[in-house]
Coordinates of C-alpha atoms in Angstrom, one line a residue:
M133 CA -24.3 -35.0 14.1
T134 CA -22.7 -37.9 12.2
D135 CA -19.6 -39.7 13.2
E136 CA -17.7 -38.0 10.3
S137 CA -18.5 -34.5 11.5
P138 CA -15.7 -32.8 13.5
A139 CA -16.2 -32.3 17.2
W140 CA -16.8 -28.9 18.7
P141 CA -15.1 -26.6 18.9
L142 CA -14.0 -26.8 15.3
W143 CA -10.6 -25.4 16.1
A144 CA -9.8 -28.0 18.7
T145 CA -6.2 -29.1 18.8
E146 CA -7.0 -32.4 17.1
H147 CA -8.6 -30.6 14.1
E148 CA -6.2 -27.7 13.7
A149 CA -3.9 -29.6 11.3
A150 CA -6.9 -30.8 9.2
A151 CA -8.2 -27.2 9.0
N152 CA -4.9 -25.8 7.9
A153 CA -4.5 -28.6 5.3
A154 CA -8.0 -27.9 4.0
A155 CA -7.2 -24.2 3.5
Q156 CA -7.6 -23.2 -0.1
E157 CA -6.0 -20.3 -2.0
Y158 CA -6.8 -16.9 -0.7
G159 CA -7.6 -18.3 2.8
T160 CA -10.9 -19.9 1.9
L161 CA -11.6 -22.9 4.2
A162 CA -13.2 -26.0 2.9
L163 CA -13.8 -27.6 6.4
T164 CA -17.3 -27.0 7.8
A165 CA -19.4 -28.5 10.4
P166 CA -23.1 -28.3 11.3
C167 CA -24.1 -25.7 14.0
P168 CA -24.9 -27.6 17.2
S169 CA -28.0 -25.4 17.5
C170 CA -29.7 -25.3 14.1
G171 CA -27.5 -27.6 11.9
A172 CA -26.5 -24.9 9.4
S173 CA -22.9 -25.2 8.0
V174 CA -20.3 -23.2 10.0
R175 CA -16.7 -22.6 9.0
P176 CA -13.8 -22.9 11.5
D177 CA -13.1 -19.2 11.4
Q178 CA -16.7 -18.2 12.4
R179 CA -17.4 -17.5 16.1
Y180 CA -21.2 -17.4 15.6
C181 CA -23.5 -19.3 13.4
E182 CA -24.6 -17.0 10.5
N183 CA -28.1 -18.7 10.4
C184 CA -29.2 -18.6 14.1
G185 CA -26.5 -16.5 15.8
A186 CA -25.5 -19.3 18.3
D187 CA -22.1 -19.2 19.8
V188 CA -20.5 -22.3 18.3
H189 CA -17.5 -22.2 20.8
P190 CA -18.8 -21.1 24.2
E191 CA -15.8 -22.5 26.0
V192 CA -13.2 -20.8 23.8
G193 CA -12.3 -17.1 23.7
P194 CA -11.7 -15.0 20.6
V195 CA -9.9 -16.9 17.9
A196 CA -7.1 -15.8 15.6
R197 CA -7.9 -15.9 11.9
A198 CA -7.4 -19.4 10.3
G199 CA -6.5 -20.3 6.8
V200 CA -3.0 -18.9 6.3
T201 CA -0.9 -20.9 3.9
T202 CA 2.7 -20.3 4.9
E203 CA 4.8 -19.2 7.9
E204 CA 5.6 -16.0 5.9
T205 CA 1.9 -15.2 5.6
V206 CA 1.5 -15.6 9.4
K207 CA 4.3 -13.2 9.9
F208 CA 3.5 -10.5 7.4
N209 CA -0.3 -10.7 7.5
R210 CA -0.5 -10.1 11.2
P211 CA -2.6 -7.1 12.4
K212 CA -0.7 -3.9 12.5
A213 CA -2.6 -1.9 15.0
S214 CA -5.8 -1.7 16.9
T215 CA -9.1 -2.6 15.2
P216 CA -10.0 0.1 12.7
P217 CA -13.6 1.5 12.5
C218 CA -16.1 -0.3 10.3
V219 CA -15.3 0.3 6.7
E220 CA -19.1 0.4 5.8
C221 CA -20.3 3.0 8.3
G222 CA -17.4 4.1 10.5
G223 CA -18.9 2.5 13.6
E224 CA -17.0 0.6 16.3
V225 CA -16.1 -3.0 15.5
D226 CA -16.6 -5.4 18.5
A227 CA -14.2 -8.2 19.5
D228 CA -16.3 -10.7 17.5
G229 CA -15.4 -8.9 14.3
Y230 CA -18.8 -7.3 13.7
C231 CA -19.8 -3.6 13.6
Q232 CA -21.9 -2.7 16.6
T233 CA -23.7 0.0 14.5
C234 CA -24.6 -1.6 11.1
G235 CA -23.7 -5.3 11.8
A236 CA -21.3 -5.6 8.9
K237 CA -18.5 -8.2 9.3
A238 CA -15.1 -6.5 9.4
P239 CA -12.5 -7.6 6.9
S240 CA -9.5 -9.5 8.1
A241 CA -6.4 -7.6 9.2
R242 CA -4.7 -8.2 5.9
D243 CA -7.8 -7.4 3.8
H244 CA -8.0 -3.9 5.3
F245 CA -5.5 -2.1 7.5
E246 CA -4.6 1.5 8.3
A247 CA -1.6 3.4 9.6
V248 CA -1.4 6.8 11.3
P249 CA 2.2 7.4 12.3
A250 CA 1.7 11.2 12.7
S251 CA -1.1 13.7 12.7
W252 CA -0.2 14.8 9.2
L253 CA 0.5 11.3 7.7
A254 CA -1.7 8.3 7.3
G255 CA -2.7 5.5 4.9
V256 CA -5.3 2.9 4.2
C257 CA -4.9 -0.4 2.4
D258 CA -8.0 -2.3 1.3
R259 CA -8.9 -5.5 -0.6
G260 CA -11.6 -3.8 -2.7
L261 CA -14.7 -5.6 -3.8
V262 CA -13.7 -8.1 -6.5
H263 CA -10.4 -9.6 -5.6
N264 CA -10.3 -12.5 -3.2
R265 CA -7.3 -11.3 -1.3
N266 CA -5.5 -8.0 -0.8
E267 CA -2.2 -8.1 -2.7
D268 CA -1.5 -4.4 -2.1
A269 CA 0.8 -3.4 0.7
M270 CA 1.8 -0.2 2.6
A271 CA 4.4 0.8 5.1
L272 CA 4.7 4.2 6.7
W273 CA 7.1 5.9 9.1
A274 CA 7.3 9.4 10.7
A275 CA 9.9 11.1 12.8
S276 CA 8.9 12.3 16.3
E277 CA 7.3 15.7 16.5
P278 CA 8.2 18.5 16.0
D279 CA 10.3 17.0 13.1
R280 CA 8.2 16.8 9.9
A281 CA 9.9 13.9 8.2
A282 CA 8.4 10.7 6.9
V283 CA 8.8 7.7 4.7
L284 CA 5.9 6.3 2.6
V285 CA 6.1 3.1 0.6
I286 CA 3.4 1.2 -1.2
C287 CA 3.5 -2.0 -3.3
D288 CA 1.0 -3.7 -5.6
G289 CA 1.4 -7.4 -6.0
V290 CA 1.0 -8.9 -9.4
S291 CA -2.2 -11.0 -9.3
S292 CA -1.0 -13.6 -11.6
S293 CA 2.0 -14.5 -9.5
Q294 CA 2.1 -16.8 -6.5
D295 CA 2.3 -15.3 -2.9
S296 CA 2.4 -11.8 -4.3
D297 CA 0.4 -10.6 -1.2
V298 CA 3.2 -11.8 1.1
A299 CA 6.0 -10.6 -1.1
A300 CA 4.5 -7.1 -1.6
L301 CA 4.1 -6.5 2.2
A302 CA 7.7 -7.8 2.8
A303 CA 9.0 -5.4 0.1
A304 CA 7.1 -2.4 1.5
E305 CA 8.3 -3.0 5.1
R306 CA 11.9 -3.7 4.0
A307 CA 12.1 -0.5 1.9
R308 CA 10.6 1.6 4.7
D309 CA 12.9 0.2 7.3
V310 CA 16.0 0.9 5.1
L311 CA 15.0 4.5 4.6
A312 CA 14.0 5.1 8.2
E313 CA 17.3 3.7 9.4
R314 CA 19.2 5.9 6.9
R315 CA 17.5 8.9 8.5
A316 CA 18.3 7.7 12.0
N317 CA 22.0 7.2 11.1
S318 CA 22.1 10.7 9.6
S319 CA 20.6 12.1 12.7
D320 CA 23.2 10.4 14.9
D321 CA 26.1 11.5 12.8
R322 CA 25.1 15.1 12.4
G323 CA 23.9 15.4 16.0
S324 CA 27.2 14.4 17.4
N325 CA 29.4 16.7 15.2
S326 CA 27.5 19.9 14.6
S327 CA 25.3 22.5 16.2
N328 CA 23.6 23.3 12.9
P329 CA 19.8 23.7 13.3
D330 CA 19.2 21.2 10.5
D331 CA 20.8 18.5 12.6
G332 CA 18.8 15.3 12.7
R333 CA 17.6 15.5 9.0
W334 CA 18.7 13.6 6.0
S335 CA 21.9 15.1 4.8
S336 CA 20.6 16.3 1.5
S337 CA 17.6 18.3 2.9
S338 CA 19.5 21.4 3.8
K339 CA 21.0 21.8 0.3
P340 CA 19.1 24.0 -2.2
L341 CA 18.1 22.0 -5.2
A342 CA 19.5 24.6 -7.6
D343 CA 23.0 24.1 -6.1
A344 CA 22.8 20.4 -6.1
D345 CA 25.8 19.5 -8.4
E346 CA 26.4 16.1 -6.8
P347 CA 24.1 13.1 -6.9
D348 CA 21.3 13.4 -4.3
P349 CA 22.1 11.1 -1.4
L350 CA 18.4 10.4 -0.9
S351 CA 18.0 9.3 -4.5
T352 CA 20.8 6.9 -3.9
A353 CA 19.1 5.7 -0.7
L354 CA 15.9 5.1 -2.5
I355 CA 17.6 3.0 -5.1
E356 CA 19.3 1.0 -2.3
A357 CA 16.0 0.6 -0.5
T358 CA 14.4 -0.7 -3.8
A359 CA 17.3 -3.2 -4.1
E360 CA 16.6 -4.4 -0.5
A361 CA 12.9 -4.6 -1.3
Q362 CA 13.8 -6.8 -4.3
Q363 CA 15.7 -9.1 -2.0
A364 CA 12.7 -9.3 0.4
V365 CA 10.5 -10.4 -2.5
I366 CA 13.0 -13.1 -3.5
E367 CA 13.2 -14.3 0.2
H368 CA 9.4 -14.7 0.3
T369 CA 9.2 -16.6 -3.0
A370 CA 9.4 -20.4 -3.0
P371 CA 12.5 -21.5 -4.9
D372 CA 10.5 -23.9 -7.0
S373 CA 7.7 -21.5 -7.8
P374 CA 6.8 -21.6 -11.5
N375 CA 5.4 -18.1 -11.3
A376 CA 7.5 -16.1 -9.0
A377 CA 6.0 -13.4 -6.7
S378 CA 6.3 -9.9 -8.1
C379 CA 5.1 -6.4 -7.3
T380 CA 5.4 -2.7 -8.1
L381 CA 6.9 -0.1 -5.7
A382 CA 6.4 3.6 -5.1
A383 CA 8.3 5.3 -2.3
A384 CA 8.7 8.9 -1.0
V385 CA 10.9 10.5 1.7
V386 CA 9.5 13.8 3.0
E387 CA 11.3 16.5 4.9
D388 CA 9.7 20.0 5.4
G389 CA 7.9 20.1 2.1
L390 CA 10.7 18.5 0.0
V391 CA 9.8 15.2 -1.5
H392 CA 12.4 12.6 -2.8
W393 CA 10.6 9.9 -4.6
A394 CA 11.2 6.6 -6.4
S395 CA 8.9 4.6 -8.7
L396 CA 9.0 1.1 -10.3
G397 CA 5.9 -0.2 -12.1
D398 CA 2.5 1.6 -12.2
S399 CA 1.8 2.7 -8.6
R400 CA 1.8 6.4 -8.7
I401 CA 3.0 9.5 -6.8
Y402 CA 1.1 12.8 -7.0
F403 CA 1.3 16.3 -5.5
L404 CA -2.2 17.8 -5.2
A405 CA -3.0 21.3 -4.1
D406 CA -5.5 24.1 -4.9
D407 CA -3.1 25.6 -7.5
A408 CA -1.1 22.6 -8.7
H409 CA -2.0 19.1 -9.7
V410 CA 1.2 17.1 -10.5
Q411 CA 1.8 13.5 -11.2
L412 CA 5.4 13.1 -10.1
S413 CA 6.0 9.5 -11.3
T414 CA 5.7 8.0 -14.7
D415 CA 4.3 4.5 -15.1
H416 CA 6.4 1.6 -16.4
S417 CA 3.6 0.1 -18.4
V418 CA 2.3 -0.7 -21.8
A419 CA -0.3 2.0 -21.5
E420 CA 2.5 4.6 -20.9
E421 CA 4.4 3.2 -24.0
L422 CA 1.2 3.8 -26.0
I423 CA 0.9 7.3 -24.7
R424 CA 4.5 8.1 -25.8
G425 CA 3.6 6.7 -29.2
G426 CA 0.8 9.2 -29.6
A427 CA -2.2 7.5 -28.2
S428 CA -4.5 9.5 -25.9
R429 CA -4.5 8.7 -22.2
V430 CA -8.1 7.4 -22.3
E431 CA -7.3 5.2 -25.3
A432 CA -4.1 3.8 -23.8
E433 CA -5.5 3.1 -20.4
N434 CA -8.5 1.2 -21.8
S435 CA -6.4 -0.9 -24.2
L436 CA -6.2 -4.7 -23.7
Q437 CA -2.7 -4.5 -22.1
A438 CA -3.3 -1.3 -20.2
H439 CA -2.1 -2.8 -16.9
A440 CA 0.8 -4.8 -18.3
I441 CA 3.9 -3.5 -16.6
T442 CA 7.4 -3.2 -18.0
R443 CA 9.3 -3.1 -14.7
W444 CA 8.6 -4.8 -11.4
L445 CA 10.2 -6.4 -8.4
G446 CA 10.6 -10.2 -8.4
R447 CA 12.9 -13.1 -9.1
D448 CA 12.2 -12.8 -12.8
A449 CA 12.7 -9.0 -13.0
D450 CA 15.5 -7.8 -15.4
N451 CA 15.6 -4.1 -14.3
I452 CA 14.9 -3.1 -10.7
V453 CA 16.4 0.4 -10.9
P454 CA 13.5 2.8 -10.1
D455 CA 13.0 6.3 -11.6
T456 CA 13.8 8.9 -8.9
G457 CA 13.2 12.6 -8.5
V458 CA 13.0 15.5 -6.1
F459 CA 10.0 17.9 -5.8
A460 CA 9.6 21.0 -3.6
A461 CA 6.0 21.8 -2.8
P462 CA 5.2 25.2 -4.2
S463 CA 2.3 25.6 -1.9
D464 CA 0.5 23.8 0.9
G465 CA -0.9 20.6 -0.4
W466 CA -1.0 16.8 -0.3
L467 CA 1.5 14.1 -1.3
L468 CA -0.5 11.1 -2.4
L469 CA 0.8 7.7 -3.2
C470 CA -1.7 5.2 -4.6
T471 CA -2.1 1.9 -6.4
D472 CA -4.1 1.6 -9.6
G473 CA -7.1 0.5 -7.5
L474 CA -7.6 4.2 -7.0
W475 CA -6.2 5.9 -10.1
N476 CA -8.1 3.5 -12.4
Y477 CA -11.1 5.7 -11.6
A478 CA -9.4 9.1 -11.7
S479 CA -6.2 8.9 -13.7
E480 CA -5.7 12.6 -14.6
P481 CA -4.2 14.6 -11.7
T482 CA -7.0 17.1 -12.0
A483 CA -9.7 14.4 -11.7
L484 CA -7.9 12.9 -8.7
A485 CA -7.6 16.3 -7.1
E486 CA -11.3 16.7 -7.4
Q487 CA -11.9 13.4 -5.5
L488 CA -9.4 14.5 -2.8
Q489 CA -11.2 17.8 -2.3
A490 CA -14.5 15.9 -2.0
A491 CA -13.0 13.4 0.4
S492 CA -11.7 16.3 2.6
A493 CA -15.0 18.1 2.8
E494 CA -15.9 16.8 6.2
S495 CA -12.4 16.4 7.8
D496 CA -8.8 17.4 7.1
E497 CA -7.4 14.3 9.0
P498 CA -5.3 12.3 6.5
V499 CA -6.7 8.9 7.7
K500 CA -10.3 10.0 7.2
I501 CA -9.5 11.5 3.8
A502 CA -7.8 8.2 2.8
R503 CA -10.8 6.2 4.0
Q504 CA -13.1 8.4 1.9
L505 CA -11.0 7.9 -1.2
V506 CA -11.0 4.1 -0.6
R507 CA -14.8 4.2 -0.2
W508 CA -15.2 6.2 -3.4
A509 CA -13.0 3.7 -5.3
N510 CA -15.2 0.9 -4.0
S511 CA -18.3 2.7 -5.0
Q512 CA -17.0 2.9 -8.5
G513 CA -16.7 -0.9 -8.6
G514 CA -13.7 -1.8 -6.4
K515 CA -12.3 -3.9 -9.2
D516 CA -8.8 -3.9 -7.7
N517 CA -7.1 -3.7 -4.4
I518 CA -6.8 -0.1 -3.2
T519 CA -4.0 1.7 -1.3
V520 CA -3.9 5.4 -0.4
A521 CA -1.1 7.0 1.5
L522 CA -1.3 10.7 2.3
A523 CA 1.1 13.3 3.7
R524 CA 0.1 16.9 4.3
L525 CA 2.9 19.1 2.9
A526 CA 3.7 22.7 3.8
A527 CA 5.0 25.0 1.1
N528 CA 8.8 24.9 0.7
L529 CA 9.5 28.4 -0.5
N530 CA 13.3 28.2 -0.1
R531 CA 13.6 25.5 -2.8
T532 CA 13.3 25.5 -6.6
P533 CA 10.2 23.4 -7.5
Q534 CA 11.0 20.6 -9.9
A535 CA 7.9 21.1 -12.1
P536 CA 7.8 18.5 -14.9
S537 CA 6.8 21.1 -17.5
D538 CA 4.9 24.3 -17.9
D539 CA 1.7 22.4 -17.5
L540 CA 1.5 21.2 -14.0
N541 CA -1.3 18.7 -14.8
E542 CA 1.1 16.6 -16.9
P543 CA 3.2 13.7 -15.6
A544 CA 6.7 14.5 -14.5
A545 CA 9.5 14.4 -17.1
G546 CA 12.5 12.1 -16.9
A547 CA 10.8 8.8 -17.8
S548 CA 13.2 6.0 -18.5
A549 CA 13.6 4.1 -21.8
S550 CA 11.1 1.4 -22.5
S551 CA 11.7 -2.2 -21.4
T552 CA 11.4 -5.2 -23.6
S553 CA 9.9 -7.3 -20.8
V554 CA 6.2 -7.2 -20.0
E555 CA 4.3 -8.6 -17.1
E556 CA 0.5 -8.7 -17.0
K557 CA -0.5 -7.2 -13.7
D558 CA -4.2 -8.2 -13.4

């Protein structure tokens, strides 16, 4: 070992500042040192030498991931829950970060995380195979059983913008918190003033859609949550950033089979069942503009600017009002929110429904189905980050389904006018 080589352990206090200073974009560390056993190069974030397997820090316990670039990244990229199973084989991942079954190294907590707030609700967010970091984000919430109420929010960071991974997660969490708090406040207000059996639900959920003459309170709440998400993105964007962080947003509030949704950008919301395949949201994208102009879906989604979006969240956004809608499940089925890392490979609702059916062949647990969909997207190339959020819905026979048209396989109606601004997403 030369005098210039850092002393062991690599993450010793005197080297911590140097390691952080050497962190490159996407968390790649430039600082390395030779293994004390075999001399192979070892990074500071590695517990064992990849060449000989030697423990390079025998006197130090498990180490937190190094290489974060900002305080905001430390806060929002923290692990959300216990270590998930191996994404390669489903085996148990040991404390050293390696699968005990197949030996694969587990991704970081930000590269792959899962959420299971209820037995009927779950989501998986994954880096994919090509991108160097996970710029997708997901935030879920569910009411305590036996209430069947939930909030699902996903965001897709724009790859060409700075700190979009941090901003997207901040936006998703802020929107979820706003909507969950709205539900809690509604529960408190109704619970103290009424004996109605619908107490504790969002105020609009007990009103038949056909009689809804006034603006839907939850649509208003979704618009407000989107505005709060916009503020979160701005708060996590450096004031002097020449390319401000930006992201899409798709959100849904569920109550007993009734879905209130909001969409901004090209992350999508679907209802998929045996007898109905519905795309509830309509993309704000150049591809969608081409489809409206007469191009086929295949032609538009394979054009040069297919993933250029016309609305987004971010400091440079000129229209952050999302499309909103209400949908009553006509039969038992699945609410699916996903980023284009999934629908790139199955854009048509029918095609996506086929993949959902295949993913649920071995289990009806939402988290296992979501994992299978992520694995399938990765098997197709994994060219983008992938987020899948699933909620199992029961048929809401007391409502009037808001079908977009006579053909349930077509995207929902009510798309907004085109925007003159365009941002290239990938």
